[in-house]
Tab-separated table of C-alpha atoms (C1' of nucleotides) in Angstrom:
chain	number	residue	atom	x	y	z
A	1	MET	CA	-0.111	-0.169	0.069
A	2	THR	CA	3.145	2.222	0.405
A	3	ASP	CA	3.753	4.741	-2.375
A	4	PRO	CA	7.777	4.474	-2.762
A	5	VAL	CA	9.014	7.718	-2.503
A	6	GLN	CA	11.506	8.906	-5.095
A	7	PRO	CA	14.611	11.392	-4.349
A	8	VAL	CA	14.475	14.447	-5.923
A	9	GLU	CA	17.565	16.950	-7.239
A	10	VAL	CA	17.533	20.002	-5.134
A	11	SER	CA	17.397	23.359	-6.621
A	12	VAL	CA	18.578	26.514	-4.765
A	13	PRO	CA	16.809	29.221	-4.373
A	14	SER	CA	17.734	32.344	-6.444
A	15	GLU	CA	19.190	35.466	-5.234
A	16	SER	CA	16.051	37.162	-5.595
A	17	GLY	CA	14.942	35.197	-2.621
A	18	PHE	CA	12.443	33.250	-4.433
A	19	GLY	CA	12.706	29.596	-5.432
A	20	PHE	CA	11.244	26.285	-5.425
A	21	THR	CA	12.875	23.189	-3.915
A	22	LEU	CA	11.618	19.639	-4.296
A	23	LYS	CA	11.851	17.132	-1.805
A	24	THR	CA	10.161	14.000	-2.436
A	25	ARG	CA	7.941	12.582	-5.156
A	26	LEU	CA	5.197	9.961	-5.499
A	27	ALA	CA	6.372	6.916	-7.755
A	28	SER	CA	2.736	6.315	-9.306
A	29	SER	CA	1.434	9.796	-9.782
A	30	LEU	CA	2.477	13.379	-10.121
A	31	GLY	CA	2.309	14.205	-6.082
A	32	ARG	CA	5.317	15.632	-4.721
A	33	THR	CA	6.623	17.674	-1.657
A	34	GLY	CA	8.844	20.683	-1.586
A	35	THR	CA	9.549	24.132	-0.487
A	36	ILE	CA	8.694	27.681	-1.786
A	37	HIS	CA	11.002	30.176	-0.844
A	38	THR	CA	10.014	33.712	-0.582
A	39	PRO	CA	11.510	36.838	0.600
A	40	HIS	CA	9.259	36.529	3.626
A	41	GLY	CA	9.942	32.933	4.593
A	42	ASP	CA	9.364	29.270	3.378
A	43	ILE	CA	6.055	27.466	2.373
A	44	ARG	CA	6.292	23.638	2.553
A	45	THR	CA	4.325	22.181	0.032
A	46	PRO	CA	1.733	21.050	-0.489
A	47	ALA	CA	0.093	23.666	1.427
A	48	PHE	CA	-3.275	25.300	2.087
A	49	ILE	CA	-2.853	29.215	1.789
A	50	ALA	CA	-5.524	30.728	3.940
A	51	VAL	CA	-7.715	33.470	2.040
A	52	GLY	CA	-7.871	37.209	3.481
A	53	THR	CA	-9.428	38.952	0.604
A	54	LYS	CA	-9.390	42.461	1.970
A	55	ALA	CA	-6.024	42.049	4.272
A	56	THR	CA	-7.660	39.923	6.875
A	57	VAL	CA	-8.829	36.412	7.033
A	58	LYS	CA	-12.531	37.488	8.507
A	59	ALA	CA	-12.971	37.197	12.127
A	60	VAL	CA	-9.543	35.931	13.078
A	61	LEU	CA	-6.095	37.597	14.274
A	62	PRO	CA	-3.127	37.166	12.009
A	63	GLU	CA	-1.305	36.076	15.133
A	64	THR	CA	-4.019	33.231	15.439
A	65	MET	CA	-3.754	32.152	11.788
A	66	ALA	CA	0.165	31.742	12.187
A	67	GLU	CA	-0.638	29.997	15.649
A	68	LEU	CA	-2.853	27.301	13.833
A	69	GLY	CA	-0.067	26.653	11.266
A	70	ALA	CA	-1.139	28.606	8.209
A	71	GLN	CA	2.057	29.271	6.157
A	72	ALA	CA	0.908	32.346	3.911
A	73	VAL	CA	-2.050	34.080	3.311
A	74	LEU	CA	-3.717	35.586	-0.055
A	75	ALA	CA	-5.346	38.818	-0.666
A	76	ASN	CA	-7.224	40.099	-3.681
A	77	ALA	CA	-6.209	43.208	-5.861
A	78	TYR	CA	-9.493	44.195	-6.823
A	79	PRO	CA	-11.098	44.741	-3.289
A	80	LEU	CA	-7.791	46.452	-1.819
A	81	TYR	CA	-7.691	48.527	-4.757
A	82	LEU	CA	-10.850	49.640	-4.101
A	83	GLN	CA	-10.461	49.992	-0.471
A	84	PRO	CA	-8.099	51.255	0.844
A	85	GLY	CA	-6.480	51.642	-2.244
A	86	SER	CA	-3.280	50.017	-3.181
A	87	ASP	CA	-1.168	53.230	-2.790
A	88	ILE	CA	-1.988	53.047	0.917
A	89	VAL	CA	-1.124	49.529	1.012
A	90	ASP	CA	2.353	50.577	-0.544
A	91	GLY	CA	2.766	53.168	1.849
A	92	ALA	CA	2.346	51.093	4.884
A	93	GLY	CA	5.160	48.833	3.562
A	94	GLY	CA	3.110	46.068	1.545
A	95	LEU	CA	0.566	43.989	2.212
A	96	GLY	CA	2.222	41.829	4.995
A	97	ALA	CA	3.332	44.935	7.078
A	98	PHE	CA	0.045	46.320	6.363
A	99	MET	CA	-1.953	43.357	8.167
A	100	ASN	CA	0.859	42.453	10.451
A	101	TRP	CA	1.406	39.353	8.747
A	102	SER	CA	5.229	38.524	8.841
A	103	GLY	CA	4.937	35.290	6.584
A	104	PRO	CA	4.617	34.926	2.655
A	105	THR	CA	2.080	36.475	0.939
A	106	PHE	CA	0.098	36.328	-2.202
A	107	THR	CA	-2.323	38.508	-4.165
A	108	ASP	CA	-4.912	37.261	-6.862
A	109	SER	CA	-5.099	39.463	-9.893
A	110	GLY	CA	-8.603	40.413	-9.813
A	111	GLY	CA	-9.208	38.001	-12.540
A	112	PHE	CA	-11.660	35.955	-10.302
A	113	GLN	CA	-13.920	39.215	-10.002
A	114	VAL	CA	-14.191	39.351	-13.816
A	115	MET	CA	-16.503	36.226	-13.631
A	116	SER	CA	-17.876	36.601	-9.899
A	117	LEU	CA	-19.005	40.436	-10.811
A	118	GLY	CA	-19.610	39.351	-14.546
A	119	VAL	CA	-21.315	36.318	-15.853
A	120	GLY	CA	-21.298	34.794	-12.408
A	121	PHE	CA	-22.936	37.933	-10.922
A	122	LYS	CA	-25.545	36.703	-8.259
A	123	LYS	CA	-25.315	33.179	-9.220
A	124	VAL	CA	-23.651	30.268	-7.243
A	125	LEU	CA	-20.479	28.916	-8.550
A	126	ALA	CA	-21.544	25.465	-8.773
A	127	MET	CA	-18.761	22.890	-8.718
A	128	ASN	CA	-20.928	19.682	-8.532
A	129	THR	CA	-23.537	20.403	-11.227
A	130	ALA	CA	-23.058	19.762	-14.774
A	131	GLY	CA	-22.733	22.872	-16.892
A	132	LEU	CA	-26.237	24.260	-17.801
A	133	GLY	CA	-26.626	25.897	-21.472
A	134	ASN	CA	-25.080	28.490	-23.301
A	135	ASP	CA	-23.463	31.238	-21.555
A	136	GLU	CA	-23.241	33.824	-24.167
A	137	VAL	CA	-26.859	34.291	-23.489
A	138	ILE	CA	-26.595	34.036	-19.838
A	139	ALA	CA	-23.446	36.254	-20.034
A	140	GLU	CA	-25.370	39.124	-21.332
A	141	GLY	CA	-27.097	40.005	-18.166
A	142	LYS	CA	-27.547	43.523	-17.787
A	143	SER	CA	-27.008	43.914	-13.997
A	144	ARG	CA	-23.759	42.477	-13.655
A	145	LEU	CA	-20.596	44.653	-12.205
A	146	ALA	CA	-18.134	43.671	-14.725
A	147	GLN	CA	-17.939	43.706	-18.489
A	148	VAL	CA	-15.013	41.995	-20.327
A	149	ASP	CA	-13.363	43.116	-23.672
A	150	ASP	CA	-10.185	42.019	-25.219
A	151	ASP	CA	-8.133	44.837	-23.534
A	152	GLY	CA	-9.473	44.396	-20.074
A	153	VAL	CA	-12.022	44.905	-17.717
A	154	THR	CA	-14.675	47.776	-16.674
A	155	PHE	CA	-16.095	46.975	-13.172
A	156	THR	CA	-18.616	48.916	-11.532
A	157	SER	CA	-18.018	49.335	-7.847
A	158	HIS	CA	-20.531	47.745	-5.800
A	159	ARG	CA	-19.735	50.332	-3.044
A	160	ASP	CA	-20.333	53.339	-4.808
A	161	GLY	CA	-21.223	52.587	-8.694
A	162	SER	CA	-18.184	54.293	-9.605
A	163	LYS	CA	-16.568	52.530	-12.895
A	164	HIS	CA	-13.048	51.251	-12.761
A	165	ARG	CA	-11.011	49.760	-15.459
A	166	PHE	CA	-8.652	46.925	-15.147
A	167	SER	CA	-6.171	45.729	-17.662
A	168	PRO	CA	-3.155	43.268	-17.464
A	169	GLU	CA	-0.948	46.402	-16.754
A	170	ILE	CA	-3.179	47.864	-14.153
A	171	SER	CA	-3.433	44.554	-12.155
A	172	MET	CA	0.206	44.336	-12.410
A	173	ARG	CA	0.764	47.736	-11.165
A	174	ILE	CA	-1.549	47.396	-8.092
A	175	GLN	CA	-0.042	44.168	-7.345
A	176	HIS	CA	3.272	45.378	-7.233
A	177	GLU	CA	1.907	48.200	-4.977
A	178	LEU	CA	0.173	45.720	-2.681
A	179	GLY	CA	3.734	43.936	-2.657
A	180	ALA	CA	2.708	40.406	-1.986
A	181	ASP	CA	5.395	37.741	-2.601
A	182	ILE	CA	3.759	35.666	-5.152
A	183	ILE	CA	1.196	37.637	-7.562
A	184	PHE	CA	-0.932	36.288	-10.315
A	185	ALA	CA	-1.313	37.173	-13.815
A	186	PHE	CA	-4.667	38.797	-14.870
A	187	ASP	CA	-6.865	36.428	-16.348
A	188	GLU	CA	-10.507	35.702	-16.907
A	189	CYS	CA	-11.932	32.834	-14.775
A	190	THR	CA	-14.663	31.367	-16.842
A	191	THR	CA	-17.639	29.255	-15.446
A	192	LEU	CA	-19.128	25.996	-16.078
A	193	MET	CA	-22.193	27.679	-18.181
A	194	ASN	CA	-19.522	28.903	-20.860
A	195	THR	CA	-19.601	27.292	-24.038
A	196	ARG	CA	-16.755	25.769	-25.870
A	197	GLY	CA	-16.721	28.655	-28.302
A	198	TYR	CA	-16.602	31.203	-25.617
A	199	GLN	CA	-13.902	29.405	-23.574
A	200	GLU	CA	-11.939	29.386	-26.583
A	201	ARG	CA	-12.027	33.248	-27.331
A	202	SER	CA	-11.907	33.883	-23.221
A	203	LEU	CA	-8.518	31.588	-23.417
A	204	ALA	CA	-7.327	33.295	-26.278
A	205	ARG	CA	-7.756	36.688	-24.182
A	206	THR	CA	-6.218	35.275	-21.123
A	207	GLN	CA	-3.104	34.000	-22.913
A	208	ALA	CA	-2.688	37.445	-24.656
A	209	TRP	CA	-2.794	38.930	-21.266
A	210	ALA	CA	-0.272	36.898	-19.648
A	211	GLY	CA	2.234	37.970	-22.118
A	212	ARG	CA	1.020	41.621	-21.142
A	213	CYS	CA	1.508	40.674	-17.537
A	214	LEU	CA	4.784	39.451	-17.952
A	215	ALA	CA	6.150	42.479	-19.928
A	216	ALA	CA	4.469	44.817	-17.159
A	217	HIS	CA	5.852	42.834	-14.380
A	218	ASP	CA	9.452	42.981	-16.011
A	219	GLN	CA	9.427	46.559	-16.187
A	220	LEU	CA	7.968	47.189	-12.712
A	221	THR	CA	10.327	44.699	-11.119
A	222	SER	CA	13.224	46.885	-12.566
A	223	LEU	CA	11.486	50.067	-11.429
A	224	ARG	CA	10.896	48.832	-8.015
A	225	ALA	CA	14.370	46.967	-7.471
A	226	HIS	CA	14.611	48.325	-3.906
A	227	ARG	CA	11.609	46.105	-2.925
A	228	PRO	CA	11.314	42.327	-2.170
A	229	TYR	CA	11.410	40.294	-5.177
A	230	GLN	CA	7.636	39.302	-6.161
A	231	ALA	CA	7.290	36.253	-8.108
A	232	LEU	CA	4.624	36.117	-10.760
A	233	PHE	CA	2.512	33.113	-11.599
A	234	GLY	CA	0.777	32.688	-14.955
A	235	VAL	CA	-2.688	31.570	-15.150
A	236	VAL	CA	-3.808	28.229	-16.986
A	237	GLN	CA	-7.290	28.358	-18.359
A	238	GLY	CA	-9.157	26.126	-20.832
A	239	ALA	CA	-12.146	24.920	-18.718
A	240	GLN	CA	-12.786	20.989	-18.988
A	241	TYR	CA	-11.120	20.693	-22.302
A	242	GLU	CA	-7.847	18.786	-22.648
A	243	ASP	CA	-6.519	20.433	-25.708
A	244	LEU	CA	-6.741	23.824	-24.261
A	245	ARG	CA	-5.517	23.342	-20.914
A	246	ARG	CA	-2.558	21.416	-22.671
A	247	LYS	CA	-2.004	24.052	-25.223
A	248	ALA	CA	-2.234	26.940	-22.786
A	249	SER	CA	-0.009	25.324	-20.428
A	250	GLN	CA	2.646	24.561	-23.255
A	251	ASP	CA	2.122	28.382	-24.035
A	252	LEU	CA	2.422	29.749	-20.920
A	253	ALA	CA	5.605	27.510	-20.272
A	254	THR	CA	7.634	28.568	-23.065
A	255	LEU	CA	6.430	32.417	-22.538
A	256	THR	CA	9.373	34.562	-21.838
A	257	ILE	CA	9.889	38.525	-22.087
A	258	ASN	CA	13.294	39.819	-21.869
A	259	GLY	CA	14.509	36.460	-20.926
A	260	ARG	CA	11.908	36.416	-18.196
A	261	GLY	CA	9.372	33.670	-17.824
A	262	PHE	CA	6.715	32.956	-15.012
A	263	ASP	CA	7.818	31.677	-11.501
A	264	GLY	CA	5.188	29.475	-11.134
A	265	TYR	CA	1.728	28.873	-12.494
A	266	GLY	CA	-1.755	28.978	-11.174
A	267	ILE	CA	-4.564	26.695	-12.430
A	268	GLY	CA	-7.774	28.423	-12.594
A	269	GLY	CA	-11.433	28.191	-13.607
A	270	ALA	CA	-14.679	26.993	-12.209
A	271	LEU	CA	-14.074	22.975	-12.470
A	272	GLU	CA	-16.494	20.261	-12.434
A	273	LYS	CA	-15.362	18.163	-9.224
A	274	GLU	CA	-15.339	15.093	-11.360
A	275	ASN	CA	-12.644	16.517	-13.867
A	276	LEU	CA	-10.733	18.287	-11.329
A	277	GLY	CA	-7.890	15.552	-11.057
A	278	ALA	CA	-7.816	15.212	-14.930
A	279	ILE	CA	-7.270	18.871	-15.687
A	280	VAL	CA	-4.669	19.257	-12.878
A	281	GLY	CA	-2.961	16.357	-14.565
A	282	TRP	CA	-3.039	17.635	-18.192
A	283	VAL	CA	-1.662	21.015	-16.935
A	284	CYS	CA	1.022	19.590	-14.720
A	285	ASP	CA	2.144	17.113	-17.104
A	286	GLU	CA	2.961	20.129	-19.439
A	287	LEU	CA	4.418	22.763	-17.292
A	288	PRO	CA	8.001	22.439	-15.996
A	289	GLU	CA	8.317	19.798	-13.117
A	290	SER	CA	10.523	22.611	-11.575
A	291	ALA	CA	7.781	24.965	-11.227
A	292	PRO	CA	5.413	25.411	-8.216
A	293	LYS	CA	1.778	25.083	-9.304
A	294	HIS	CA	-0.956	26.902	-7.162
A	295	LEU	CA	-4.701	25.281	-7.776
A	296	LEU	CA	-7.117	28.385	-7.225
A	297	GLY	CA	-9.864	28.338	-5.042
A	298	ILE	CA	-10.101	24.708	-4.069
A	299	SER	CA	-10.323	23.371	-0.518
A	300	GLU	CA	-13.000	20.304	-0.348
A	301	PRO	CA	-10.630	17.462	1.122
A	302	ASP	CA	-11.366	15.014	-1.260
A	303	ASP	CA	-10.300	17.917	-3.725
A	304	PHE	CA	-6.995	17.793	-2.073
A	305	PHE	CA	-5.895	14.549	-2.768
A	306	VAL	CA	-6.771	14.172	-6.331
A	307	ALA	CA	-5.073	17.591	-6.985
A	308	ILE	CA	-2.042	16.797	-4.989
A	309	GLU	CA	-1.464	13.287	-6.803
A	310	ASN	CA	-2.139	15.524	-9.966
A	311	GLY	CA	0.758	17.831	-9.267
A	312	ALA	CA	-0.697	20.824	-7.442
A	313	ASP	CA	1.361	22.255	-4.597
A	314	THR	CA	-0.397	25.001	-3.061
A	315	PHE	CA	-4.256	25.804	-2.806
A	316	ASP	CA	-6.113	28.866	-1.450
A	317	CYS	CA	-9.984	29.018	-0.596
A	318	VAL	CA	-12.648	31.023	1.052
A	319	SER	CA	-14.701	28.019	1.925
A	320	PRO	CA	-13.223	27.216	5.441
A	321	SER	CA	-13.623	30.704	6.602
A	322	ARG	CA	-16.831	31.291	5.046
A	323	VAL	CA	-18.595	28.325	5.806
A	324	ALA	CA	-17.415	28.635	9.183
A	325	ARG	CA	-19.203	31.807	9.695
A	326	ASN	CA	-22.154	30.364	8.661
A	327	ALA	CA	-22.010	27.250	11.084
A	328	ALA	CA	-20.724	24.531	9.097
A	329	LEU	CA	-17.537	22.770	10.600
A	330	TYR	CA	-15.359	20.332	9.245
A	331	THR	CA	-14.380	16.917	11.181
A	332	ARG	CA	-12.647	13.587	10.433
A	333	ASP	CA	-16.306	12.319	10.236
A	334	GLY	CA	-17.426	14.881	7.752
A	335	ARG	CA	-19.030	18.166	7.673
A	336	PHE	CA	-21.999	19.181	9.902
A	337	ASN	CA	-23.974	22.503	10.841
A	338	VAL	CA	-23.322	23.278	14.379
A	339	ASN	CA	-26.203	25.508	14.405
A	340	THR	CA	-28.961	22.970	14.471
A	341	ALA	CA	-30.945	21.712	17.326
A	342	GLN	CA	-29.178	18.374	17.560
A	343	GLN	CA	-26.023	20.488	18.694
A	344	ARG	CA	-27.826	22.324	21.793
A	345	ARG	CA	-26.725	19.886	24.354
A	346	ASN	CA	-23.695	18.671	22.829
A	347	PHE	CA	-21.129	19.117	25.421
A	348	THR	CA	-18.245	17.856	23.247
A	349	PRO	CA	-15.697	19.350	21.229
A	350	VAL	CA	-16.490	19.774	17.359
A	351	ASP	CA	-13.827	17.268	16.510
A	352	SER	CA	-12.058	15.264	19.324
A	353	ASP	CA	-9.242	14.470	17.062
A	354	CYS	CA	-8.521	18.120	16.384
A	355	ASP	CA	-5.788	19.915	17.931
A	356	CYS	CA	-6.944	23.827	17.465
A	357	TYR	CA	-7.814	26.201	20.077
A	358	THR	CA	-11.477	25.806	19.674
A	359	CYS	CA	-11.830	22.309	20.142
A	360	ALA	CA	-9.428	22.348	23.210
A	361	ASN	CA	-11.273	24.879	24.943
A	362	TYR	CA	-15.020	25.125	23.721
A	363	THR	CA	-18.061	22.792	23.187
A	364	ARG	CA	-20.722	22.366	20.438
A	365	ALA	CA	-23.409	23.327	22.758
A	366	TYR	CA	-21.303	26.629	23.314
A	367	LEU	CA	-20.811	27.219	19.639
A	368	HIS	CA	-24.498	26.418	18.892
A	369	HIS	CA	-25.473	28.921	21.688
A	370	LEU	CA	-23.144	31.768	20.087
A	371	PHE	CA	-24.805	31.327	16.631
A	372	LYS	CA	-28.095	31.246	18.059
A	373	ALA	CA	-27.413	34.671	20.219
A	374	LYS	CA	-25.764	36.182	16.829
A	375	GLU	CA	-22.360	36.681	18.920
A	376	MET	CA	-19.638	37.138	16.941
A	377	LEU	CA	-17.162	35.078	18.814
A	378	ALA	CA	-18.891	32.242	16.789
A	379	SER	CA	-17.247	33.171	13.678
A	380	THR	CA	-14.017	33.503	15.468
A	381	LEU	CA	-13.832	30.366	17.182
A	382	CYS	CA	-15.411	28.387	14.194
A	383	THR	CA	-13.041	30.128	11.509
A	384	ILE	CA	-10.068	28.847	13.677
A	385	HIS	CA	-11.247	25.409	13.947
A	386	ASN	CA	-12.020	25.177	9.908
A	387	GLU	CA	-8.603	26.959	8.972
A	388	ARG	CA	-6.864	24.762	11.243
A	389	PHE	CA	-8.611	21.534	9.974
A	390	ILE	CA	-7.876	22.382	6.370
A	391	VAL	CA	-4.401	23.422	7.008
A	392	ARG	CA	-3.730	20.231	9.239
A	393	LEU	CA	-5.183	18.094	6.323
A	394	VAL	CA	-2.718	19.537	3.725
A	395	ASP	CA	0.150	19.338	6.158
A	396	ASP	CA	-0.840	15.666	7.129
A	397	ILE	CA	-0.886	15.072	3.276
A	398	ARG	CA	2.434	16.290	2.789
A	399	ALA	CA	3.735	14.262	5.773
A	400	SER	CA	2.285	11.163	4.117
A	401	ILE	CA	4.152	11.802	0.820
A	402	ASP	CA	7.433	12.158	2.801
A	403	ALA	CA	6.587	9.221	4.851
A	404	GLY	CA	5.770	7.085	1.839
A	405	THR	CA	2.039	6.422	3.439
A	406	PHE	CA	0.160	8.626	1.132
A	407	ALA	CA	-2.130	6.048	-0.483
A	408	GLU	CA	-3.003	4.655	3.195
A	409	PHE	CA	-3.650	7.927	4.424
A	410	LYS	CA	-5.809	9.049	1.515
A	411	GLN	CA	-7.856	5.730	1.980
A	412	ASP	CA	-8.253	6.368	5.931
A	413	PHE	CA	-8.933	9.811	5.880
A	414	LEU	CA	-11.630	9.769	2.741
A	415	GLY	CA	-12.976	6.489	4.173
A	416	ARG	CA	-13.958	8.048	7.454
A	417	TYR	CA	-14.741	11.401	6.124
A	418	TYR	CA	-17.340	10.519	3.724
A	419	ALA	CA	-18.598	7.406	5.556
B	1	G	C1'	-68.666	56.559	36.487
B	2	G	C1'	-68.411	58.961	31.185
B	3	C	C1'	-65.915	58.941	26.214
B	4	A	C1'	-62.596	56.735	22.878
B	5	G	C1'	-59.712	52.702	21.222
B	6	G	C1'	-58.145	47.360	21.153
B	7	U	C1'	-58.087	41.581	21.611
B	8	U	C1'	-55.349	37.713	14.725
B	9	G	C1'	-51.500	31.668	14.151
B	10	C	C1'	-44.811	30.656	19.166
B	11	C	C1'	-44.166	36.445	19.577
B	12	C	C1'	-44.757	41.319	17.041
B	13	G	C1'	-48.000	42.680	13.432
B	14	A	C1'	-51.205	43.610	8.598
B	15	G	C1'	-55.997	42.362	6.684
B	16	C	C1'	-61.759	45.212	7.950
B	17	G	C1'	-67.757	40.928	3.603
B	18	G	C1'	-66.131	36.334	-0.980
B	19	C	C1'	-59.458	36.113	-4.439
B	20	C	C1'	-58.007	34.478	3.622
B	21	A	C1'	-55.039	28.838	6.453
B	22	A	C1'	-54.932	34.688	6.354
B	23	U	C1'	-49.336	40.069	3.828
B	24	G	C1'	-44.836	41.260	6.593
B	25	G	C1'	-41.214	41.060	9.981
B	26	G	C1'	-38.893	37.877	14.482
B	27	A	C1'	-38.435	33.331	16.568
B	28	G	C1'	-38.159	27.925	15.358
B	29	C	C1'	-36.530	24.054	11.775
B	30	G	C1'	-33.588	22.149	7.680
B	31	G	C1'	-30.133	22.936	3.425
B	32	A	C1'	-26.449	25.415	0.736
B	33	C	C1'	-21.789	27.954	0.632
B	34	U	C1'	-14.568	25.848	-3.308
B	35	G	C1'	-9.017	32.606	-6.453
B	36	U	C1'	-15.287	36.322	-0.763
B	37	A	C1'	-20.601	42.225	-3.062
B	38	A	C1'	-21.267	36.442	1.888
B	39	A	C1'	-21.489	37.536	10.287
B	40	U	C1'	-24.506	35.324	3.200
B	41	U	C1'	-28.488	32.857	1.081
B	42	C	C1'	-32.507	29.349	-0.001
B	43	G	C1'	-36.465	25.988	1.566
B	44	C	C1'	-40.292	24.734	5.543
B	45	C	C1'	-43.139	26.947	9.132
B	46	G	C1'	-52.164	25.160	11.972
B	47	G	C1'	-53.569	19.732	11.463
B	48	C	C1'	-53.795	15.369	8.385
B	49	A	C1'	-52.566	14.563	3.592
B	50	U	C1'	-52.224	13.014	-3.523
B	51	C	C1'	-55.450	16.869	-5.701
B	52	G	C1'	-57.904	17.817	-1.235
B	53	C	C1'	-60.158	17.808	3.496
B	54	C	C1'	-60.554	19.355	8.806
B	55	U	C1'	-59.905	23.169	12.906
B	56	U	C1'	-58.249	28.634	13.464
B	57	C	C1'	-58.509	35.402	13.747
B	58	G	C1'	-61.008	36.803	22.982
B	59	C	C1'	-65.699	34.052	24.206
B	60	A	C1'	-71.162	33.251	22.922
B	61	G	C1'	-74.786	34.247	19.939
B	62	G	C1'	-76.845	36.649	15.186
B	63	U	C1'	-77.338	38.884	10.110
B	64	U	C1'	-75.770	36.905	5.192
B	65	C	C1'	-75.568	32.212	-0.237
B	66	G	C1'	-70.688	33.563	2.253
B	67	A	C1'	-67.601	36.725	8.153
B	68	A	C1'	-61.070	37.254	10.951
B	69	U	C1'	-64.183	41.371	8.501
B	70	C	C1'	-71.156	43.660	10.002
B	71	C	C1'	-74.464	43.274	14.563
B	72	U	C1'	-75.734	41.904	20.007
B	73	G	C1'	-73.898	40.562	24.496
B	74	C	C1'	-69.771	38.939	27.998
B	75	A	C1'	-64.678	39.006	29.520
B	76	C	C1'	-60.015	41.265	29.575
B	77	C	C1'	-56.755	45.350	28.200
B	78	U	C1'	-55.576	50.606	26.859
B	79	G	C1'	-55.974	55.849	26.559
B	80	C	C1'	-58.345	60.836	27.679
B	81	C	C1'	-62.090	62.812	31.358
B	82	A	C1'	-64.163	62.429	36.394
RNA sequence: GGCAGGUUGCCCGAGCGGCCAAUGGGAGCGGACUGUAAAUUCGCCGGCAUCGCCUUCGCAGGUUCGAAUCCUGCACCUGCCA
């Protein structure tokens, strides 16, 4: 049952302070462990990156995130550009300094908002359901807050209705001001509702933007040489189509501007759960092994195993935090809602196998009470638990790869979680 | 003692002859949430149940083809005047 571990040649981080070192590799799949080196510290991979969109992991102190084992946090360019403004974050000394997080940071490009405020506006981003029909009709909704064209995106601020223009160059400029260690190319995140035709056109656009991002990034890196080095990850789109995904990966892998290529890659798009492993596999198969790969927006337990086996190194997702604020908690025996009547008199911890602060000190009955009483401590305690649960799960997967017990760990964990 | 107003489903509160098992909130119950417009959101919420049937709008009578809605009496509550 053990999966033989293969030794891996070690690459040394460059003088920029950024680099990726492989440690072990599974013999039977693309799964591997390693370390991403950044100017603000290392990230041992696979790793779950906590999301703090607006420079805060909602309801939790940064110190608490560090204590529960989060290695890095990811914020988002678009919301921070709207408020407080990337110049202010820049003035504070960058994202980490601004939010009092001393470890590595990521920022997303605003590409997700092209979808969530555009075609996906007011829709649930279903990952389990088969795609509905034609997007192009759905995509023409009038009330949406984002309009895409080949040059960029026009956003309407949800806060005051003001119009804002994002382009690859603008996203790069903002992300340089935010100053995260790892930043993403500006892309269009498509949905399951899009047609093949739309996916092709959107992908062509995203690929063109990738080149523009790289060029802008190269320039900004020179201009801001006094700042810590920022690594740029290109984002692979192409939906569920193998040919599109492979071609997109190849093109990004070979793209260089002034001798500079991408430092790593993101894998994006709304993905059907059933295709997740295949898609990640196609992409990682085409991209250089030596590059770190970040799967954007994924955090269900079964998804981690599948994605890691297929070569993904890091993940970020709002789910552990959002779901916690809505009373859903992860346990080794599956997910449950702590606000149901069933938990009213349950004086046991959320998960007796959990080592988080919440499980060490509080009962389900108390958390149930906090939700019913609408006390904000509910969000804090539940977020601590969920973030710890997910961070630890990925840490455990990493340990199992190094120990050669990945297959057993996977079987044990999933067997119990989905029993 | 006089005058006026009120009593609606767990709570608050609309309705003022038929389209009313009865609008809205809240509470309660359950679900969803995957690069965060999310402390959000969606169902259910008298009973039994397949359309449908049965019992509800303080209590008791009455008018009417038909009443939560109109009339009479009773009970309780609230203002103002004594």
